[in-house]
Short mmCIF file of C-alpha atoms and ligand atoms in Angstrom, two decimals:
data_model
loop_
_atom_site.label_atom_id
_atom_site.label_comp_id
_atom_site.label_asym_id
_atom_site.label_seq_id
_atom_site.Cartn_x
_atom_site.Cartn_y
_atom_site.Cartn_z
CA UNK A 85 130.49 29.11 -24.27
CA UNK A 86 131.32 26.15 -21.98
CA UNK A 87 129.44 22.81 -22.90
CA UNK A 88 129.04 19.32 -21.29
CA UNK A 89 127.16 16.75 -23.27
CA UNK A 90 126.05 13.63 -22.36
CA UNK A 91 125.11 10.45 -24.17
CA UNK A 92 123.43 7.49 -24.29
CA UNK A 93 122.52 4.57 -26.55
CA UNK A 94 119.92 6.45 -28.07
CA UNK A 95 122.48 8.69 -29.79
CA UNK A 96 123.90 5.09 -31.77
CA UNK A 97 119.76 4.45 -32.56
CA UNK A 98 119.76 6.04 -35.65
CA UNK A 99 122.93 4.22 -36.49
CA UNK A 100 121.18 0.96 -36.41
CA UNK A 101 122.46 0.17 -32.51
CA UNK A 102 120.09 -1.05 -30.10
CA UNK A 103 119.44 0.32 -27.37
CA UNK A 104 119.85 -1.10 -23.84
CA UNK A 105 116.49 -0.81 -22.71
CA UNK A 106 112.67 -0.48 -24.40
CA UNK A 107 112.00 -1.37 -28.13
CA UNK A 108 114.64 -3.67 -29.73
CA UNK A 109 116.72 -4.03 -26.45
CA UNK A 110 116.74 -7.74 -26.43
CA UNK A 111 119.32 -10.30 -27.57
CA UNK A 112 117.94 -13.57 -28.93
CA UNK A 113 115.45 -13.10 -26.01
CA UNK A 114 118.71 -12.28 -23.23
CA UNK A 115 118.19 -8.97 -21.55
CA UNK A 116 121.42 -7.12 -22.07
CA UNK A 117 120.89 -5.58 -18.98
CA UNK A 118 121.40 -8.91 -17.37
CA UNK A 119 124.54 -9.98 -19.90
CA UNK A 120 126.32 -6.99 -19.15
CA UNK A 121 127.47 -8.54 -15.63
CA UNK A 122 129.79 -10.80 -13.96
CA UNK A 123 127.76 -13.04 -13.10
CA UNK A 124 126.55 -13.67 -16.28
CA UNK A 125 130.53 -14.00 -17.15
CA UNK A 126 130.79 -16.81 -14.59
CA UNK A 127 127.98 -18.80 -16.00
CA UNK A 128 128.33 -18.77 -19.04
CA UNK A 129 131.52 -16.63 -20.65
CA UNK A 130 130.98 -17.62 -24.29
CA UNK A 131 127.24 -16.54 -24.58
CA UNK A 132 128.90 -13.04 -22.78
CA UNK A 133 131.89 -12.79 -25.37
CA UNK A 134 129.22 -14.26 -28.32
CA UNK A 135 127.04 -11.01 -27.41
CA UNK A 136 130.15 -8.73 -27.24
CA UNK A 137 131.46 -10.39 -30.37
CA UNK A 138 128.43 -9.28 -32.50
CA UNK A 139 127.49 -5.88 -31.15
CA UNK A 140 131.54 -5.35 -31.98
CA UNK A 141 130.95 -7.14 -35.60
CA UNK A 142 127.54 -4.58 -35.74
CA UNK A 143 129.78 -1.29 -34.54
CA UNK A 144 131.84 -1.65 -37.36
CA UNK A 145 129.34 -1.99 -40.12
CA UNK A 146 127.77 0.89 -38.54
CA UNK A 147 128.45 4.80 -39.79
CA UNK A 148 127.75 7.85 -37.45
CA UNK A 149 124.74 9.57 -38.24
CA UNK A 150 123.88 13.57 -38.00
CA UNK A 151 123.65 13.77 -34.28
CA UNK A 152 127.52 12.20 -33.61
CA UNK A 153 128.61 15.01 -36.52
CA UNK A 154 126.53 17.62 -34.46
CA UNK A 155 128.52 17.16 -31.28
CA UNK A 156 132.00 17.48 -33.39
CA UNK A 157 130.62 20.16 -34.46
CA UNK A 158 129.74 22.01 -31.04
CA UNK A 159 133.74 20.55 -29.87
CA UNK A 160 134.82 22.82 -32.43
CA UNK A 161 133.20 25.61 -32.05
CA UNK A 162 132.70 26.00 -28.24
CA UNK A 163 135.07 27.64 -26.12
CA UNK A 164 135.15 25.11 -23.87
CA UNK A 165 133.69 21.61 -24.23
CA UNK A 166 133.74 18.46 -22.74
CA UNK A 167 131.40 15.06 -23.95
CA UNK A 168 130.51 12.56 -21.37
CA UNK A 169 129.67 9.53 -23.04
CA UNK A 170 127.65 6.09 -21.26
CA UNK A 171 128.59 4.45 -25.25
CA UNK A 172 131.12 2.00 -25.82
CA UNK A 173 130.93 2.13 -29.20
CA UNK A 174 133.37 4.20 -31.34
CA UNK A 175 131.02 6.00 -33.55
CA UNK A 176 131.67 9.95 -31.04
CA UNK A 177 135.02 9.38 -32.27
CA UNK A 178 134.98 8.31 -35.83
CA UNK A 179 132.21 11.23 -36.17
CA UNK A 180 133.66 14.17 -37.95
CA UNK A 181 132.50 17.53 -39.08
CA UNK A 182 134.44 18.91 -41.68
CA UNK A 183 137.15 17.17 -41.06
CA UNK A 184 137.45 18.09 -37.38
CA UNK A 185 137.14 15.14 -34.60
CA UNK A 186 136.84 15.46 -31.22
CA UNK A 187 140.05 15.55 -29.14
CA UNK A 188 140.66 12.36 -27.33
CA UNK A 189 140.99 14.85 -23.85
CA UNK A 190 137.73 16.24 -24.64
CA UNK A 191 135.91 12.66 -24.20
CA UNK A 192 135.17 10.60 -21.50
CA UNK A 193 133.41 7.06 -22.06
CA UNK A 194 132.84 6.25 -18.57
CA UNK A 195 131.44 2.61 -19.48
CA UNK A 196 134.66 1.66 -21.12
CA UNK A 197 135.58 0.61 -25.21
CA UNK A 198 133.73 -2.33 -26.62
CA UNK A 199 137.26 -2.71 -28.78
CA UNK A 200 139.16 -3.20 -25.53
CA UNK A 201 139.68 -6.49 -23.84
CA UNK A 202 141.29 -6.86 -20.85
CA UNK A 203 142.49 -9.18 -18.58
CA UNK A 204 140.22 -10.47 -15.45
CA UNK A 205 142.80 -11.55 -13.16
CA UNK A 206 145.95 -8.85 -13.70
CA UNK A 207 146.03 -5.81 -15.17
CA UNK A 208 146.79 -6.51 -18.77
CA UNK A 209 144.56 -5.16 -21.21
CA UNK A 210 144.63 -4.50 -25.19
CA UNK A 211 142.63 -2.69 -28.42
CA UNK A 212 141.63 -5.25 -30.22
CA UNK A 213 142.44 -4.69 -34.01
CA UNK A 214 139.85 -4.41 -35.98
CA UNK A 215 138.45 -7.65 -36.93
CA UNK A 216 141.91 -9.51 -35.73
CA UNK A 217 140.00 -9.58 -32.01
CA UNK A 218 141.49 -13.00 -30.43
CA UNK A 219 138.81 -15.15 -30.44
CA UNK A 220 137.01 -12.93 -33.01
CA UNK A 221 135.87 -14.65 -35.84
CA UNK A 222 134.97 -18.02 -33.73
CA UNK A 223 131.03 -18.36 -32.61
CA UNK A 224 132.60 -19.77 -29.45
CA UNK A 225 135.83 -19.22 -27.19
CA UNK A 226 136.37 -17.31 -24.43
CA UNK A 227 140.27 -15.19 -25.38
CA UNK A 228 143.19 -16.07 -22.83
CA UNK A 229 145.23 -13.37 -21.18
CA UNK A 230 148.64 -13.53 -23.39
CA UNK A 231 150.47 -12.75 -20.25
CA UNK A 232 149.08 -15.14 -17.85
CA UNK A 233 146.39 -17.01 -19.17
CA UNK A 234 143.59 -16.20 -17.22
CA UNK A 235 139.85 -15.06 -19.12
CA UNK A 236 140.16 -12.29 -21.10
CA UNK A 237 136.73 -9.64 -20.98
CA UNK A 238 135.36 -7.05 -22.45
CA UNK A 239 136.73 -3.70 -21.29
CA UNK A 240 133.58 -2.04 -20.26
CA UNK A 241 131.94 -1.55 -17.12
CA UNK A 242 129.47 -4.05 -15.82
CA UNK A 243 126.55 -3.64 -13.61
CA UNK A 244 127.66 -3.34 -10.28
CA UNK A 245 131.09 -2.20 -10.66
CA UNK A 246 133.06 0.60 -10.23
CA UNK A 247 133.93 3.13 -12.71
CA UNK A 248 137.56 3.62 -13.81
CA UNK A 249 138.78 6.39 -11.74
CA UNK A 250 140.91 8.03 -14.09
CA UNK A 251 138.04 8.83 -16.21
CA UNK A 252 135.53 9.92 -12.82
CA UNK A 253 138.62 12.52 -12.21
CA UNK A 254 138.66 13.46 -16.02
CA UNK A 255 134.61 14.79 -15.49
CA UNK A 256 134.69 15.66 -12.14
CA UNK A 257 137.86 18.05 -13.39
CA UNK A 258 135.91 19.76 -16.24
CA UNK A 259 132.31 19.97 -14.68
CA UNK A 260 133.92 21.24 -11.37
CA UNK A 261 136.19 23.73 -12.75
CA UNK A 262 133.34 25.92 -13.58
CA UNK A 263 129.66 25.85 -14.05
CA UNK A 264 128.73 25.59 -18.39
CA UNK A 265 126.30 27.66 -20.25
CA UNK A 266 124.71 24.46 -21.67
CA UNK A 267 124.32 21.08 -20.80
CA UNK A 268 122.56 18.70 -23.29
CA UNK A 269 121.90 15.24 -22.16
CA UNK A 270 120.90 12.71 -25.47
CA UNK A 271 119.40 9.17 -25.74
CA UNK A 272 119.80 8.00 -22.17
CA UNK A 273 117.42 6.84 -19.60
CA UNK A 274 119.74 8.55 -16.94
CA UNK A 275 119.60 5.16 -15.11
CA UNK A 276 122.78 6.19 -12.85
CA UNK A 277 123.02 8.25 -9.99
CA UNK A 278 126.73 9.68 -11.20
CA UNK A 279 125.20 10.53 -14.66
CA UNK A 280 122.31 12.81 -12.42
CA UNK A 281 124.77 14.18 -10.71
CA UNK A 282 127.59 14.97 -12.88
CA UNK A 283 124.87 17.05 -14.92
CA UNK A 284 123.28 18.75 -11.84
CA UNK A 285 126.91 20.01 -11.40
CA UNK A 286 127.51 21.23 -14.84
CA UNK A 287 124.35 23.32 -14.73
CA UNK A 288 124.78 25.33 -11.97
CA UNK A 289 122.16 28.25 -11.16
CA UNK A 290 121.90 29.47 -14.63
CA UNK A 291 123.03 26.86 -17.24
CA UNK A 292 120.54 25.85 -19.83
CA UNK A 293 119.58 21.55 -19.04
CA UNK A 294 118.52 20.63 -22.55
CA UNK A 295 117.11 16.92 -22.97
CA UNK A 296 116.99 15.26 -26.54
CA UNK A 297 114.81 12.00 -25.90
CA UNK A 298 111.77 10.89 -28.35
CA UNK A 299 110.08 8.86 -25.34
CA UNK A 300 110.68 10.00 -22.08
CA UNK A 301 112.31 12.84 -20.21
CA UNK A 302 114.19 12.07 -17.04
CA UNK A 303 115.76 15.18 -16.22
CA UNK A 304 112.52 17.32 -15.85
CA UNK A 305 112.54 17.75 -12.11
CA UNK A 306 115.90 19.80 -12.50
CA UNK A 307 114.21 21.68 -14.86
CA UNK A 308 115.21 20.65 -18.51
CA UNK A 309 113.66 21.43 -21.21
CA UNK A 310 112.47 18.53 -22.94
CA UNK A 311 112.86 18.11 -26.95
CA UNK A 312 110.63 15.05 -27.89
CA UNK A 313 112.44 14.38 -30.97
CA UNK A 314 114.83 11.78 -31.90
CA UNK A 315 118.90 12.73 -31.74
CA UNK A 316 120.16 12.77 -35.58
CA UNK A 317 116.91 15.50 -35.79
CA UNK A 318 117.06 17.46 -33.03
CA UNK A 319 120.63 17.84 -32.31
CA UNK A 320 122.16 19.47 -35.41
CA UNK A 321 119.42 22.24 -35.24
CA UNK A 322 120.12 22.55 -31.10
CA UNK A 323 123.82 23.11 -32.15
CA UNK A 324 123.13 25.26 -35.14
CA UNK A 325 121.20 27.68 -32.22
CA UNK A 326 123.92 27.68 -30.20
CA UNK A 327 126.40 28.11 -32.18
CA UNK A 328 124.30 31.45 -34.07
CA UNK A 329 123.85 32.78 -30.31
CA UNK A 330 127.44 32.62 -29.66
CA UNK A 331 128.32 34.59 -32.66
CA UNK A 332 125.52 37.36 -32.37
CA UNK A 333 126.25 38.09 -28.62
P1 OAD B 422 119.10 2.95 -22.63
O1 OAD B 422 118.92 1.84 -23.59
O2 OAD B 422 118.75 2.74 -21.20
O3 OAD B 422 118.25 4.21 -23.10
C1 OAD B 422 118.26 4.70 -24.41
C2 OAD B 422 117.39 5.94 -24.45
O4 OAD B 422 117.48 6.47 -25.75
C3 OAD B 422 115.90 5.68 -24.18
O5 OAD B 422 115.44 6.59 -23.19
C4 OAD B 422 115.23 5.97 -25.53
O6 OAD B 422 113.95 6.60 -25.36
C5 OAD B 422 116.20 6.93 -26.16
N1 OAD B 422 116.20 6.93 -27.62
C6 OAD B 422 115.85 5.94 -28.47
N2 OAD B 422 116.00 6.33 -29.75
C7 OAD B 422 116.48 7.60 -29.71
C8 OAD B 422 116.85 8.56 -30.69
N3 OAD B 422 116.76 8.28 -32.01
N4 OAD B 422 117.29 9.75 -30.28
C9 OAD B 422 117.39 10.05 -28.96
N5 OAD B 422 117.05 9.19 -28.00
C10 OAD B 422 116.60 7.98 -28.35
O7 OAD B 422 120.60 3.45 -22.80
P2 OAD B 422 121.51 4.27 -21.79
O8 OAD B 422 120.76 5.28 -21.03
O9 OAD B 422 122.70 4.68 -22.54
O10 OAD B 422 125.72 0.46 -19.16
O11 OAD B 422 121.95 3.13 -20.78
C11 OAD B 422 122.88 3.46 -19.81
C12 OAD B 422 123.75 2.30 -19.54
O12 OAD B 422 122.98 1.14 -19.21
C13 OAD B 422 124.60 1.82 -20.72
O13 OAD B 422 125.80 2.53 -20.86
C14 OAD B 422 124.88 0.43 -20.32
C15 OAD B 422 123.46 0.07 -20.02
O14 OAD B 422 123.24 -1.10 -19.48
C16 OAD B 422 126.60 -0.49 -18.95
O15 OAD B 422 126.82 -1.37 -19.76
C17 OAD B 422 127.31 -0.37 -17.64
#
């Protein structure tokens, strides 16, 4: 049994997260779509680090719910598995199922760590400590790079930048190496080519594409099958089938 999942914001939903797009997407009327750039940064930094400030302040107050404990669960009983996830919250790796996380080299976030900041000019970056975040507690501030003093950011991925290509080589490694048996893609609007493509790759000819999404389905034309049911639902009983097939065959 060789799995790939892939996440989006939906999987967080049920954590009390909102998502980037549809219902309950908007900041104080900002589109996070549009915050989540640097050109937003340029114009106005503090609004930027304000959002990032309180979606960090939110992460932590949040718990992960039955669909992050699913995929811990399928990382441990796989025989190979990988998890591809668009989050940069930490709730796929607080998640645990009975006491088993998943293994840091199992997980790619591919958007970056909302508890990293990093520097814009050099290459200095840190984890923030939790709650100690430079800057944190302030409603206003933009952090300074301790090495050179130039604007310190949020160590994600913004529209219209590249990826880090340490992690692209980490999941083009795993979904190369081999085609999976299952790919199951959860809570994402699939809004990037890479994200289409990485999965196409994963399934091969004869992998089963398995969609989790309570609103849409994106992934239809490459023939998923679509479960219209929201994550912390779906998910546990998806694994739960796999998992029994795995052991009867
Ligand atoms: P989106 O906000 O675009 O999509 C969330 C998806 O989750 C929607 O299709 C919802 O229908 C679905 N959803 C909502 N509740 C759900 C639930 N309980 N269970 C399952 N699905 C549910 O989020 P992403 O697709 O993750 O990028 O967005 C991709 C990227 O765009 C993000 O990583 C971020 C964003 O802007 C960057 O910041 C670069």
């Amino acid at each position: 049994m060789r799995i790939l999942v892939v996440t989006g914001a939906g999987i967080s939903a049920e954590s009390g997260i909102p998502t980037f797009r549809g219902t309950g997407g908007y900041w104080r009327n900002l589109d996070p779509t549009k915050l989540a750039t640097q050109s937003a940064f340029d114009s106005d930094p503090e609004i930027v680090w304000q959002w990032y400030r309180e979606r960090r302040d939110m992460i932590r107050r949040a718990q992960p719910n039955a669909a992050h404990r699913a995929v811990a669960q399928l990382s441990a009983g796989a025989d190979e598995f990988f998890l591809l996830t668009q989050n940069v919250d930490d709730l796929h790796r607080r998640a645990d199922w009975n006491g088993y996380r998943i293994p840091p080299d199992q997980l790619a976030q591919i958007h970056g760590d909302i508890f990293v900041s990093k520097c814009e000019r050099g290459d200095f970056s840190q984890a923030d400590p939790d709650g100690e975040d430079v800057g944190e507690r302030s409603t206003a501030g933009v952090p300074r790079c301790p090495k050179c003093g130039a604007r310190m950011r949020p160590g994600v991925v913004w529209f219209g930048e590249g990826l880090d290509p340490r992690e692209v080589a980490r999941v083009d490694n795993y979904v190369r190496a081999r085609p999976c048996s299952a790919v199951i893609v959860v809570g994402t609007t699939v809004a990037f080519d890479y994200i289409v493509h990485w999965t196409r790759i994963a399934t091969g000819r004869r992998g089963r594409l398995i969609e989790i999404n309570p609103d849409d389905s994106f992934l239809e034309k490459l023939g998923a099958e679509w479960v219209k049911e929201p994550a912390a639902s779906a998910l546990p009983r998806i694994v739960d089938e796999l998992l029994a097939t795995r052991t009867t065959s």
